[in-house]
DNA sequence: TTGTAGGCGTTATCAA
DNA sequence: TTGATAACGCCTACAA
């Protein structure tokens, strides 16, 4: 009989392979079935057997193979998280929340960064599919809905994507709606008329598009004039915005009569670059121009003037999504009745009254 | 024969289970062995067979089970990343780099956040062990070296932890040494004498300890007097530092004769809180006190005065570590001869000459 | 170039 | 309460 060549590759004095459930059984003087029952907690086991098994496990440092278990039980105990762009820090609290909750219930988390590419997304989903993930948490809208649906059809628990659009009915998806309205009303009250929403020029679909629609409609309601601006995407991760160019852009824009009196940054990553551009153009905040951004952080609060934000607490959102997922997976019995954390408009020093005379169109 | 109850749970009209390699074989009119050979690329296969198999795969949306494959081949195609604290944004580029490289070679990445807890770490390592990860990347120093060694003994490729200590010989671990020296020499040149290194009060071992030793010895070489300060750890993730208290702390400290003229923040998360504290105490930077921090970001650059940093490009470090790992795993043949990206002292506006009269001890 | 068959480590069934 | 045993889906040595 060929015991396969695997694991025989090393000399007999080298590190011995991992212990088997059979070795544990032998050491404990019971059958493998008993070991399995004791360790999984499913099925009866005498106190004596339990003790013996645990002793053997300790002694041998036995850790059961997830592959074998998954194969047998058809549950991988893995949750996949599909992130549109891991470079964006907003996903860190998100990921963290998912990971914390997941690990508490014995699940592992596989991160898959789409890198804003349909091709990468396809491969990532294939990989997650291969891993037979029990659940998929979408931190952004997937490019290929069909592939996701296929996973769902195969029994994977799939969440709705976390997006910031107004049109969808789901509670988690409406994140942002109210706060954007609050911000717009407030800007209007302060005498502003024209708002420039600035996003990085990406392949159209994405959070920016959703947010734009959101802002657009909120502005209409408040009688504000929204303007959509894009800055070119630079090299990933480094300094993405050509600051000099953006500086002159703002210079001509903000100072011209009829120009916007509010700059609204689409993302927390973009904001500091825009702020630097404004500083280079010697535009003072909030006297000449108010400023706000999506996404909060200690840095935004520490900046002078401190930066107003519309923020979403993605961590809480992730906790809720993960709870729901774990509930569907049967890991949590009662779904805690937590409300969706509303997004918040947090006004700070960077938003002030519109500069005099700016209200004349 | 009992075909098990799994997969029979749903009615015959519901979503059908995932296709099997046997179904693919049947559809393609070949044997399972041929399917396996075609898909893995290992072993011969005729053009006709290859074509038929691929057609069947497309048609059935077949994705091979990683569990089964792992079980058989003893390779999980999973890389584990152990992070000491996912709340810290410095790990985002790190994680991103690992994930990008890993996925390019077919590996999935499981994130395990230690949450600065030995107990959580143990469970996380157990889980990673259960998943039979092929490699473990340590983004921080593990509490329990023994457990990690056991993984290593079991054949898992384990990296050295990314730490910032001076004592170790490995290139990747020396990240930080030079730059800290640069910063100290520069501070000395600017007339500074006393440097306060501020860290969050954690359970001693960690990057802060390593960095402290690093700074301590670098200061000695430059004739600077280092002082170690800690601020209490607050609720995780929220506002971790009691700003009011820290403010008064700095007030008494910086303004007293013989007090430090440089505040050096241990982390990029801590920095904005300290800055806010300094602002509350009306301490002006860099006139009254210079400021620098570990870890860079667009926000640090955008801050006024812009913040000097000692930064490490953990993304590049992660790329290197992952390359090395993939090399050891046999996924990459030739290890690219990239130099270790040296850490950099990036002086910006927040560091200036020592205030007059401060040099008298 | 292809097919047959056995086993990877675990769990669940069933009989004792 | 326990143990023997048959799968889970895939890979690969070996024979054809």
XYZ file of C-alpha atoms (C1' of nucleotides) in Angstrom:
754
model
C 0.000 0.000 0.000
C 1.274 3.408 -0.914
C 0.802 5.845 1.936
C 1.370 8.604 -0.606
C 4.625 10.393 -0.935
C 3.435 13.458 0.879
C 4.817 13.875 4.337
C 7.493 11.317 3.657
C 9.631 13.896 1.983
C 11.562 14.793 5.073
C 13.990 12.570 6.860
C 12.778 10.751 9.923
C 14.780 13.012 12.182
C 13.178 16.155 10.828
C 9.976 17.757 12.008
C 7.266 15.158 12.243
C 3.996 15.843 10.440
C 0.981 17.089 12.288
C -0.874 14.677 14.471
C -3.864 12.900 13.119
C -7.235 12.389 14.732
C -6.212 8.740 14.790
C -3.089 9.499 16.766
C -5.171 11.402 19.256
C -7.584 8.505 19.452
C -4.748 6.069 20.040
C -3.154 8.247 22.675
C -6.476 8.694 24.444
C -7.398 5.049 24.098
C -10.645 5.757 22.301
C -11.917 5.691 18.756
C -11.662 8.510 16.257
C -15.400 8.897 16.425
C -15.191 9.647 20.101
C -12.445 12.170 19.575
C -14.526 13.898 16.980
C -17.575 13.906 19.228
C -15.635 15.279 22.157
C -13.979 18.033 20.188
C -16.976 19.122 18.203
C -19.309 18.831 21.153
C -21.820 17.116 18.917
C -22.956 13.793 20.280
C -22.520 12.121 23.643
C -19.229 11.551 25.401
C -18.433 10.259 28.853
C -16.521 12.396 31.282
C -13.646 9.955 31.220
C -13.430 9.987 27.447
C -13.650 13.748 27.355
C -10.803 14.064 29.784
C -8.608 11.573 28.001
C -9.198 13.188 24.649
C -8.399 16.652 25.883
C -5.246 15.411 27.516
C -4.129 13.769 24.296
C -4.969 16.897 22.321
C -2.900 19.040 24.650
C -0.046 16.633 24.611
C 0.121 16.193 20.878
C -0.795 19.802 20.077
C -3.482 18.456 17.866
C -5.382 20.925 15.721
C -8.041 19.392 13.497
C -7.756 20.012 9.795
C -10.242 22.534 8.543
C -9.938 21.151 5.025
C -11.020 17.707 6.067
C -13.756 19.055 8.243
C -15.001 21.367 5.529
C -14.968 18.601 3.013
C -17.022 16.406 5.244
C -19.452 18.952 6.634
C -19.728 21.239 3.642
C -19.107 24.237 5.894
C -15.824 26.042 5.519
C -16.153 28.359 8.507
C -14.770 31.050 6.254
C -16.334 34.393 5.495
C -15.173 36.303 2.473
C -15.036 40.075 2.349
C -14.997 41.704 -1.042
C -13.505 45.167 -0.867
C -13.471 47.495 -3.863
C -10.229 49.167 -2.886
C -8.149 48.215 0.090
C -6.200 51.438 -0.249
C -9.137 53.324 1.172
C -8.852 53.554 4.948
C -12.599 53.582 5.439
C -12.504 49.861 4.904
C -10.194 49.304 7.817
C -12.796 49.717 10.575
C -15.121 47.766 8.367
C -12.743 44.878 8.005
C -11.848 45.025 11.635
C -15.439 44.783 12.752
C -16.091 41.838 10.485
C -12.982 40.064 11.634
C -13.662 40.593 15.304
C -17.162 39.296 15.192
C -16.315 36.444 12.864
C -13.456 35.142 14.951
C -15.612 35.206 18.049
C -17.766 32.590 16.411
C -14.954 30.533 14.994
C -14.984 31.936 11.494
C -11.960 32.993 9.527
C -12.031 35.969 7.216
C -10.558 36.069 3.746
C -10.020 39.529 2.315
C -10.388 40.020 -1.371
C -9.450 43.348 -2.850
C -11.053 44.032 -6.187
C -8.619 46.814 -6.985
C -11.419 48.477 -8.894
C -10.954 45.918 -11.634
C -13.571 43.626 -13.073
C -10.932 41.108 -14.002
C -9.458 40.991 -10.520
C -12.922 40.790 -9.067
C -13.704 37.762 -11.173
C -10.595 35.961 -10.008
C -11.214 36.902 -6.413
C -14.757 35.614 -6.510
C -13.525 32.431 -8.119
C -11.041 31.982 -5.338
C -13.649 32.634 -2.681
C -15.907 30.216 -4.449
C -13.163 27.620 -4.450
C -12.725 28.111 -0.740
C -16.432 27.382 -0.393
C -16.901 30.417 1.791
C -19.992 30.200 3.935
C -20.761 33.867 3.520
C -19.754 36.800 1.395
C -19.792 40.320 2.700
C -19.825 42.961 0.035
C -18.129 46.152 1.070
C -18.890 47.682 -2.278
C -20.972 47.063 -5.314
C -19.666 44.150 -7.356
C -19.086 44.605 -11.072
C -20.412 41.226 -12.001
C -23.703 40.663 -10.263
C -24.178 37.345 -12.039
C -21.130 35.777 -10.488
C -22.262 36.870 -7.071
C -25.727 35.517 -7.684
C -24.211 32.201 -8.620
C -22.507 32.071 -5.249
C -25.736 32.954 -3.591
C -27.519 30.221 -5.516
C -24.891 27.777 -4.360
C -25.910 28.475 -0.798
C -23.458 31.180 0.189
C -24.967 33.822 2.433
C -24.419 37.067 0.562
C -25.002 40.518 1.995
C -26.240 43.523 0.155
C -23.364 45.767 -0.778
C -22.591 48.708 1.407
C -23.297 51.593 -0.865
C -24.380 55.102 -0.361
C -27.199 55.458 -2.747
C -30.571 56.865 -2.100
C -32.606 54.660 -4.340
C -32.421 51.396 -2.522
C -34.884 50.453 0.127
C -32.632 48.470 2.419
C -31.749 50.168 5.641
C -28.045 49.505 5.466
C -27.852 50.893 2.016
C -29.473 54.154 2.908
C -26.430 55.017 4.963
C -25.663 58.587 4.149
C -28.988 59.889 2.991
C -30.034 61.843 6.030
C -26.653 63.272 6.840
C -26.151 64.569 3.325
C -29.495 66.293 3.595
C -28.493 67.799 6.922
C -25.267 69.093 5.476
C -26.994 70.632 2.465
C -29.638 72.350 4.550
C -26.953 73.702 6.786
C -24.905 75.008 3.877
C -27.956 76.657 2.434
C -28.671 78.266 5.781
C -25.154 79.626 5.874
C -25.794 81.405 2.622
C -24.030 79.086 0.217
C -25.324 78.582 -3.264
C -22.884 76.539 -5.261
C -21.342 73.321 -4.042
C -18.506 71.556 -5.831
C -18.405 67.828 -5.273
C -14.928 66.529 -6.025
C -14.146 62.914 -6.744
C -11.312 61.008 -8.292
C -11.968 60.184 -11.879
C -12.645 56.466 -11.774
C -14.471 54.141 -14.069
C -17.848 55.727 -13.446
C -19.627 53.119 -11.344
C -18.757 53.190 -7.693
C -19.507 55.021 -4.500
C -18.767 58.368 -6.121
C -21.604 57.935 -8.577
C -24.026 57.002 -5.829
C -22.923 59.866 -3.698
C -23.178 62.277 -6.531
C -26.801 61.329 -7.101
C -27.355 61.630 -3.389
C -25.816 65.066 -3.189
C -27.468 66.180 -6.376
C -30.934 65.457 -5.125
C -30.249 66.797 -1.648
C -28.950 70.012 -3.160
C -32.055 70.391 -5.288
C -34.164 70.066 -2.165
C -32.168 72.752 -0.436
C -31.992 75.060 -3.397
C -28.277 74.584 -3.862
C -26.478 74.321 -7.157
C -24.269 71.264 -7.261
C -21.262 71.020 -9.545
C -19.464 67.780 -10.167
C -15.706 67.893 -10.453
C -13.205 65.153 -10.998
C -9.499 65.060 -10.441
C -7.469 62.527 -12.356
C -6.557 59.316 -10.610
C -2.853 59.180 -10.028
C -0.651 56.277 -9.211
C -2.410 54.055 -6.758
C -1.621 54.723 -3.137
C 0.961 57.422 -3.659
C 0.000 61.014 -4.243
C -3.051 60.399 -6.386
C -3.859 63.973 -7.225
C -1.683 66.297 -9.146
C -1.660 68.885 -6.450
C -0.271 71.725 -8.460
C -2.860 71.304 -11.129
C -5.667 70.924 -8.638
C -4.408 74.031 -6.898
C -4.648 76.167 -9.972
C -7.962 74.553 -10.735
C -9.378 75.683 -7.434
C -7.737 79.030 -7.783
C -9.540 79.838 -10.969
C -12.694 78.219 -9.785
C -13.194 79.469 -6.299
C -12.072 82.999 -6.939
C -14.116 83.507 -10.070
C -17.475 85.165 -9.567
C -20.163 82.524 -9.586
C -17.696 79.881 -8.539
C -18.514 77.376 -5.836
C -18.180 78.433 -2.209
C -18.107 74.915 -0.912
C -15.713 72.109 -1.746
C -17.070 68.702 -0.863
C -14.576 65.883 -1.056
C -15.784 62.448 -1.979
C -13.361 60.593 0.198
C -11.217 60.766 3.218
C -8.169 59.947 1.127
C -8.818 62.700 -1.312
C -9.523 65.363 1.315
C -5.985 66.104 2.502
C -4.788 66.425 -1.060
C -7.521 68.900 -1.803
C -6.718 70.761 1.376
C -3.127 70.968 0.342
C -4.186 72.246 -3.056
C -6.330 74.912 -1.460
C -3.489 75.901 0.813
C -1.152 76.183 -2.168
C -3.660 78.427 -3.898
C -3.806 80.500 -0.701
C -7.498 79.970 -0.375
C -8.452 80.294 3.269
C -10.987 78.027 4.879
C -13.731 78.780 5.722
C -13.502 82.463 4.884
C -13.134 82.133 1.161
C -14.448 78.647 0.811
C -16.044 76.058 3.063
C -14.826 72.508 3.012
C -16.235 69.165 3.979
C -15.560 65.547 3.209
C -16.971 62.089 3.472
C -15.226 60.093 6.151
C -13.941 61.131 9.552
C -10.700 60.467 11.396
C -8.685 61.979 14.211
C -6.680 63.824 11.589
C -9.760 65.562 10.222
C -10.626 66.662 13.731
C -7.082 67.767 14.473
C -6.687 69.756 11.282
C -6.941 73.522 11.642
C -9.562 74.532 10.881
C -11.025 71.237 11.915
C -12.735 69.567 9.012
C -16.476 69.033 8.797
C -17.447 65.564 7.768
C -20.285 63.351 6.715
C -19.364 60.070 8.215
C -20.817 56.648 8.307
C -19.291 54.528 11.007
C -18.615 51.661 8.678
C -17.475 49.699 11.685
C -20.970 49.600 13.104
C -22.372 48.893 9.695
C -19.996 45.975 9.380
C -20.900 44.704 12.806
C -24.528 44.696 11.855
C -23.950 43.031 8.529
C -21.793 40.403 10.113
C -24.313 39.778 12.857
C -26.961 39.260 10.252
C -24.696 36.899 8.388
C -23.804 34.916 11.481
C -27.451 34.744 12.296
C -28.240 33.268 8.920
C -25.389 30.854 9.348
C -26.886 29.698 12.599
C -23.956 30.864 14.701
C -26.051 33.473 16.456
C -29.536 32.565 17.538
C -31.135 35.878 18.315
C -30.378 38.774 16.059
C -29.707 41.748 18.322
C -32.155 44.517 17.636
C -29.613 47.208 16.941
C -30.717 50.102 14.874
C -28.823 51.070 11.795
C -26.351 53.669 12.930
C -27.383 56.748 11.007
C -24.714 58.579 9.188
C -23.910 61.907 10.692
C -23.083 65.358 9.507
C -20.485 66.637 11.921
C -19.945 70.313 11.434
C -16.614 71.695 12.440
C -14.564 74.783 11.750
C -14.110 74.195 8.038
C -17.676 75.122 7.268
C -18.686 78.704 7.748
C -20.860 81.425 6.258
C -20.632 81.984 2.560
C -18.233 84.770 1.623
C -19.978 88.053 1.092
C -21.340 88.598 -2.363
C -21.008 84.996 -3.325
C -24.712 84.442 -3.305
C -25.184 86.442 -6.449
C -25.271 83.911 -9.286
C -25.521 3.169 -0.119
C -26.026 6.317 1.835
C -25.076 9.305 -0.233
C -25.109 11.330 2.977
C -27.839 13.740 3.886
C -25.837 16.770 2.900
C -26.963 18.457 -0.229
C -30.219 16.583 -0.171
C -31.673 19.096 2.188
C -33.233 21.222 -0.492
C -36.060 20.193 -2.720
C -35.214 19.031 -6.178
C -36.555 22.233 -7.666
C -34.315 24.463 -5.574
C -30.767 25.497 -6.323
C -28.784 22.432 -7.271
C -25.523 21.780 -5.427
C -22.236 22.725 -6.932
C -20.950 20.594 -9.748
C -18.508 17.846 -9.041
C -15.361 16.957 -10.884
C -17.249 13.841 -11.882
C -20.014 15.874 -13.454
C -17.451 17.812 -15.393
C -15.815 14.581 -16.478
C -19.140 13.176 -17.573
C -20.085 16.324 -19.461
C -16.717 16.410 -21.179
C -16.733 12.706 -21.890
C -13.463 12.049 -20.134
C -12.330 10.704 -16.792
C -11.951 12.710 -13.620
C -8.226 12.219 -13.839
C -8.167 13.981 -17.168
C -10.228 16.849 -15.838
C -7.846 17.234 -12.946
C -4.838 17.110 -15.238
C -6.296 19.669 -17.597
C -7.274 22.089 -14.874
C -4.134 21.820 -12.819
C -1.891 21.810 -15.841
C 0.083 18.998 -14.323
C 0.380 15.978 -16.543
C -0.380 15.431 -20.218
C -3.650 16.181 -21.920
C -4.662 16.138 -25.544
C -5.917 19.260 -27.207
C -9.316 17.682 -27.677
C -9.607 16.719 -24.026
C -8.466 20.138 -22.937
C -11.074 21.799 -25.071
C -13.869 19.532 -23.929
C -12.983 19.979 -20.280
C -12.868 23.729 -20.504
C -16.185 23.779 -22.277
C -17.738 21.656 -19.558
C -16.226 23.832 -16.867
C -17.635 26.962 -18.449
C -20.992 25.395 -18.943
C -21.364 24.011 -15.445
C -19.608 26.936 -13.751
C -17.378 24.416 -12.104
C -15.018 25.672 -9.422
C -12.887 22.985 -7.798
C -13.172 22.642 -4.064
C -10.188 24.032 -2.243
C -10.957 21.864 0.768
C -10.739 18.688 -1.204
C -7.693 19.835 -3.049
C -5.977 20.963 0.143
C -6.768 17.717 1.832
C -5.272 15.754 -0.954
C -2.253 17.896 -1.724
C -1.514 19.170 1.765
C -1.328 22.710 0.407
C -4.063 25.099 1.397
C -3.088 27.967 -0.858
C -3.824 30.217 2.077
C -1.498 32.747 3.632
C -2.231 33.984 7.114
C -1.441 37.499 8.237
C -1.195 38.111 11.932
C -1.763 41.752 12.766
C -1.322 43.118 16.262
C -4.000 45.730 15.890
C -6.159 46.172 12.850
C -7.250 49.572 14.114
C -3.875 50.960 13.161
C -3.975 52.274 9.597
C -0.316 51.501 9.009
C -1.357 47.913 8.501
C -3.618 48.775 5.652
C -0.904 49.244 3.012
C 0.782 46.244 4.528
C -2.254 44.059 4.181
C -2.975 45.418 0.769
C 0.476 44.579 -0.517
C 0.295 41.065 0.853
C -3.118 40.518 -0.606
C -2.198 41.830 -4.035
C 0.841 39.698 -4.396
C -0.776 36.636 -2.889
C -3.784 36.696 -5.147
C -1.577 37.060 -8.193
C -0.198 33.648 -7.404
C -3.472 32.054 -6.475
C -3.220 32.405 -2.737
C -5.956 33.612 -0.447
C -5.217 35.747 2.563
C -6.731 35.267 5.980
C -6.443 38.241 8.303
C -6.085 37.583 11.981
C -6.214 40.532 14.336
C -4.600 39.863 17.668
C -6.282 42.848 19.273
C -3.234 43.170 21.461
C -4.410 40.180 23.432
C -2.481 37.005 24.116
C -5.690 35.055 24.414
C -7.056 36.264 21.100
C -3.688 35.616 19.506
C -3.755 32.038 20.684
C -7.167 31.444 19.215
C -6.219 33.153 15.994
C -3.114 31.041 15.599
C -5.147 27.952 16.325
C -7.572 28.897 13.626
C -4.791 29.572 11.157
C -3.263 26.285 12.126
C -6.549 24.541 11.526
C -6.735 26.104 8.090
C -3.315 24.608 7.432
C -2.043 27.913 6.118
C 0.959 27.518 3.880
C 2.598 30.617 5.243
C 2.287 33.015 8.111
C 3.240 36.644 7.791
C 3.837 38.358 11.068
C 3.032 42.044 10.980
C 4.042 42.349 14.597
C 5.807 40.427 17.254
C 3.727 37.506 18.502
C 3.157 37.097 22.220
C 3.582 33.375 22.182
C 6.685 32.501 20.222
C 6.266 28.816 21.017
C 2.977 28.524 19.237
C 4.447 30.184 16.191
C 7.442 27.910 16.287
C 5.139 24.936 16.347
C 3.555 26.168 13.142
C 6.968 26.630 11.663
C 7.951 23.134 12.725
C 4.853 21.813 11.068
C 6.119 23.163 7.783
C 4.436 26.544 7.629
C 6.624 29.224 6.113
C 6.832 31.868 8.802
C 8.303 35.318 8.313
C 10.200 37.290 10.845
C 7.955 39.833 12.458
C 8.033 43.351 11.149
C 9.447 45.192 14.058
C 11.448 48.279 14.426
C 14.210 47.203 16.665
C 17.864 47.787 16.222
C 19.185 44.597 17.680
C 18.180 42.130 15.042
C 20.344 41.388 12.080
C 17.728 40.765 9.492
C 17.364 43.484 6.940
C 13.612 43.723 7.104
C 13.665 44.115 10.811
C 16.091 46.944 10.784
C 13.447 49.100 9.212
C 13.617 52.357 11.046
C 17.133 52.354 12.356
C 18.728 54.763 9.959
C 15.854 57.159 9.750
C 15.596 57.469 13.507
C 19.281 58.295 13.591
C 18.797 60.884 10.876
C 15.997 62.494 12.783
C 17.986 62.602 16.012
C 21.041 64.110 14.384
C 18.868 66.671 12.739
C 17.133 67.579 16.005
C 20.467 67.912 17.698
C 21.687 70.164 14.925
C 18.630 72.353 15.385
C 19.620 72.898 18.967
C 17.256 70.536 20.707
C 18.262 68.728 23.849
C 15.315 66.907 25.305
C 13.024 64.671 23.282
C 9.762 63.270 24.633
C 8.719 60.017 23.035
C 4.998 59.514 23.544
C 3.279 56.160 23.241
C 0.001 54.703 24.333
C 0.328 52.787 27.508
C 0.045 49.205 26.358
C 1.179 45.970 27.823
C 4.880 46.741 27.496
C 5.993 44.493 24.652
C 5.237 45.760 21.215
C 6.500 48.142 18.627
C 6.597 50.976 21.154
C 9.167 49.150 23.240
C 11.344 48.442 20.254
C 11.042 51.965 19.047
C 11.862 53.322 22.443
C 15.096 51.367 22.556
C 15.818 52.550 19.051
C 15.213 56.174 19.901
C 17.014 55.863 23.188
C 20.223 54.636 21.627
C 19.991 57.063 18.703
C 19.537 59.931 21.130
C 22.563 58.870 23.110
C 24.624 58.918 19.943
C 23.454 62.412 19.141
C 23.792 63.710 22.644
C 20.060 64.106 23.131
C 18.158 63.370 26.314
C 15.219 61.089 25.626
C 12.190 61.001 27.904
C 9.600 58.312 27.662
C 5.993 59.294 28.144
C 2.843 57.289 27.990
C -0.740 58.306 27.615
C -3.451 55.957 28.839
C -5.096 53.715 26.268
C -8.687 54.708 25.839
C -11.574 52.816 24.398
C -10.370 50.975 21.349
C -10.786 52.804 18.084
C -12.631 55.808 19.413
C -10.782 58.782 20.884
C -8.057 56.839 22.607
C -6.382 59.664 24.437
C -7.969 61.823 27.047
C -7.192 64.977 25.200
C -7.856 67.391 28.001
C -5.563 65.572 30.300
C -2.863 65.199 27.704
C -3.211 68.888 26.979
C -2.515 69.935 30.506
C 0.236 67.371 30.652
C 1.994 68.965 27.740
C 1.287 72.395 29.090
C 3.122 71.747 32.304
C 5.774 69.764 30.572
C 6.709 71.788 27.555
C 6.524 75.150 29.244
C 8.541 74.205 32.289
C 12.240 75.017 32.126
C 14.138 71.875 31.308
C 11.081 70.381 29.634
C 11.296 68.633 26.265
C 11.343 70.724 23.136
C 10.412 67.877 20.885
C 7.328 65.668 21.002
C 7.785 62.432 19.112
C 4.622 60.420 18.607
C 4.870 56.669 18.477
C 2.116 56.212 15.976
C 0.193 57.784 13.236
C -3.042 57.192 15.156
C -1.773 58.895 18.226
C -0.339 61.912 16.426
C -3.524 63.834 15.651
C -4.685 63.418 19.232
C -1.443 64.802 20.516
C -1.629 67.617 18.031
C -5.082 68.456 19.246
C -3.806 68.390 22.811
C -0.997 70.739 21.937
C -3.427 73.039 20.169
C -5.678 73.073 23.225
C -2.731 73.995 25.383
C -1.951 76.788 22.912
C 1.489 75.429 22.285
C 2.618 76.539 18.865
C 4.522 74.250 16.560
C 7.387 74.456 15.842
C 8.096 77.676 17.691
C 7.549 76.405 21.181
C 7.902 72.760 20.475
C 8.834 70.607 17.505
C 6.717 67.635 16.590
C 7.240 64.447 14.653
C 5.614 61.075 14.386
C 6.092 57.589 13.089
C 3.967 56.954 10.063
C 3.107 59.202 7.165
C -0.113 59.957 5.348
C -1.557 62.674 3.149
C -3.109 64.148 6.273
C 0.245 64.562 7.955
C 1.488 66.357 4.865
C -1.620 68.500 4.615
C -1.578 69.542 8.253
C -0.326 73.044 8.967
C 2.437 73.118 9.898
C 3.002 69.973 7.885
C 4.127 67.159 10.122
C 7.589 65.651 9.996
C 7.590 61.914 9.952
C 9.730 58.852 10.203
C 8.025 56.471 7.882
C 8.557 52.976 6.747
C 6.596 52.186 3.654
C 5.146 49.067 5.129
C 3.632 48.373 1.742
C 7.045 47.774 0.213
C 8.118 45.816 3.242
C 5.063 43.637 2.868
C 5.738 43.159 -0.812
C 9.217 41.979 -0.026
C 8.134 39.691 2.745
C 5.427 38.216 0.586
C 7.808 37.747 -2.311
C 10.151 35.888 -0.037
C 7.305 33.757 1.218
C 6.041 32.978 -2.264
C 9.561 32.121 -3.238
C 9.846 29.659 -0.413
C 6.498 28.234 -1.364
C 7.783 27.681 -4.853
C 5.287 30.034 -6.442
C 8.019 32.413 -7.523
C 11.188 30.983 -8.962
C 13.604 33.866 -8.875
C 13.511 36.173 -5.928
C 13.694 39.684 -7.321
C 16.723 41.509 -6.047
C 14.919 44.453 -4.571
C 16.674 46.323 -1.869
C 15.015 46.815 1.443
C 13.277 50.126 1.192
C 15.014 52.180 3.849
C 12.858 54.029 6.255
C 12.986 57.735 5.801
C 13.048 60.788 7.963
C 10.924 63.298 6.139
C 11.365 66.694 7.673
C 8.522 69.103 7.265
C 7.331 72.271 8.887
C 6.626 70.798 12.296
C 10.303 70.518 13.114
C 12.219 73.714 13.635
C 14.987 75.220 15.717
C 14.804 74.751 19.458
C 13.200 77.674 21.261
C 15.748 80.111 22.589
C 17.102 79.271 26.020
C 15.812 75.732 25.931
C 19.249 74.269 25.570
C 20.120 75.062 29.135
C 19.435 71.937 31.118
C -2.455 10.119 -23.663
C -5.980 8.083 -20.755
C -8.626 5.650 -16.997
C -8.850 3.080 -12.547
C -8.571 3.213 -7.882
C -7.033 4.438 -3.323
C -6.489 7.624 0.160
C -5.945 12.618 2.211
C -8.514 13.678 7.688
C -12.831 14.297 9.233
C -17.772 13.520 10.464
C -22.190 11.113 10.704
C -24.678 6.967 10.435
C -25.725 2.864 12.367
C -25.339 -1.127 15.085
C -23.564 -2.713 19.340
C -22.104 5.787 25.418
C -19.041 3.768 22.017
C -16.697 2.022 17.672
C -16.487 0.492 12.856
C -17.120 2.434 8.555
C -18.555 4.899 4.551
C -18.410 8.959 2.276
C -16.972 14.264 1.319
C -14.119 15.942 -3.685
C -9.909 15.814 -5.388
C -5.208 14.230 -6.959
C -1.821 11.001 -8.580
C 0.740 6.501 -9.001
C 0.170 3.025 -11.851
C -1.481 0.191 -15.428
C -3.321 0.287 -19.926
